[in-house]
Amino acid sequence: MKYSFLRPFQLSLWGVRRTTKPEVSQPACRKRKRVRHAQSDGELHKTWRALRAEWFPEAPELDDYAICWSSRRQKRTLASCSLETRRIRVARELSYAEHRVWLGPLLYHEMCHAYLARGGPVRDNPAAKRRACGHGAEFKAIERRFPGIAALDAWIKGGGWMRAVRSDRAKRASARKGPRIPAPAAAL
Ligand SMILES: [Zn+2]
C-alpha cells in the first residue's frame, strides 16, 4: 500500500510507502547493511550521504537507507520512502542529466520522513510512524530549512515534472525503435 499526499498542485508527490507484507526474519545487521547498499544506486546514495552529513549530522544511521531508481515508470510519484524497508525510490524519469538538479531537494524531502521515523523500527513505534508519514507542522519545519525545496515546488507547478515524464516516454519509444538505418539507394 502506498500513501500519497495531495499537495496544492494536485499531484501526489513524494508518497510515503508502507509495506503490508509480513515481516520476515532479518539477517545480521552487518549483512543487512551490505545487502541494502548493494541495492543502492551509487550516485543517488552518494548524494544522500552528503545531504545527511550536512543537514542531519546527528543521525548517521540514515546512511543505512537504500536509495534506488524506480524500476517502473512513474507519473504521479517523484519519489517514495519506505520506512519499514528503509528504502527510497526515485522516479526513473528523473535519471537524465537535465533533471539532476532536483535530486538534492527531492532526496532531502524523503530524508525528512526518514529522520522523523528514527529511533528504532517504526513497526514498534506507532507515534514515530504517524509523525513521519505525513507533512505536518514538524515535517514542514524541518523541510523548509533546505533552500532547494521552493524551487522544486515551482518547477513541478510550472509543469516541469509532466514535461520530464513526456520526455522520458519519447526517449524510451525512440530507443525501442532502434537506430535509424538509411534506406539503400535505389538500383536502376
Ligand atoms: Zn513526503
CSV table of N, CA, C and O and ligand atoms in Angstrom, one decimal, residues 14 109 113 135 139, ligand 1:
chain,number,residue,atom,x,y,z
A,14,TRP,N,5.9,12.5,-3.7
A,14,TRP,CA,6.8,12.1,-2.6
A,14,TRP,C,6.0,11.2,-1.6
A,14,TRP,O,6.0,11.4,-0.4
A,109,HIS,N,13.7,15.9,1.0
A,109,HIS,CA,12.3,15.8,1.4
A,109,HIS,C,12.1,14.3,1.9
A,109,HIS,O,11.5,14.2,3.0
A,113,HIS,N,11.3,12.5,6.1
A,113,HIS,CA,10.4,11.4,6.5
A,113,HIS,C,11.3,10.4,7.3
A,113,HIS,O,10.9,10.0,8.4
A,135,HIS,N,2.8,15.3,6.3
A,135,HIS,CA,3.5,16.5,6.0
A,135,HIS,C,3.0,17.6,7.0
A,135,HIS,O,2.6,18.6,6.6
A,139,PHE,N,7.2,18.2,10.2
A,139,PHE,CA,7.8,17.9,9.0
A,139,PHE,C,8.1,19.2,8.2
A,139,PHE,O,9.3,19.4,7.7
B,1,ZN,ZN,6.5,13.4,1.6
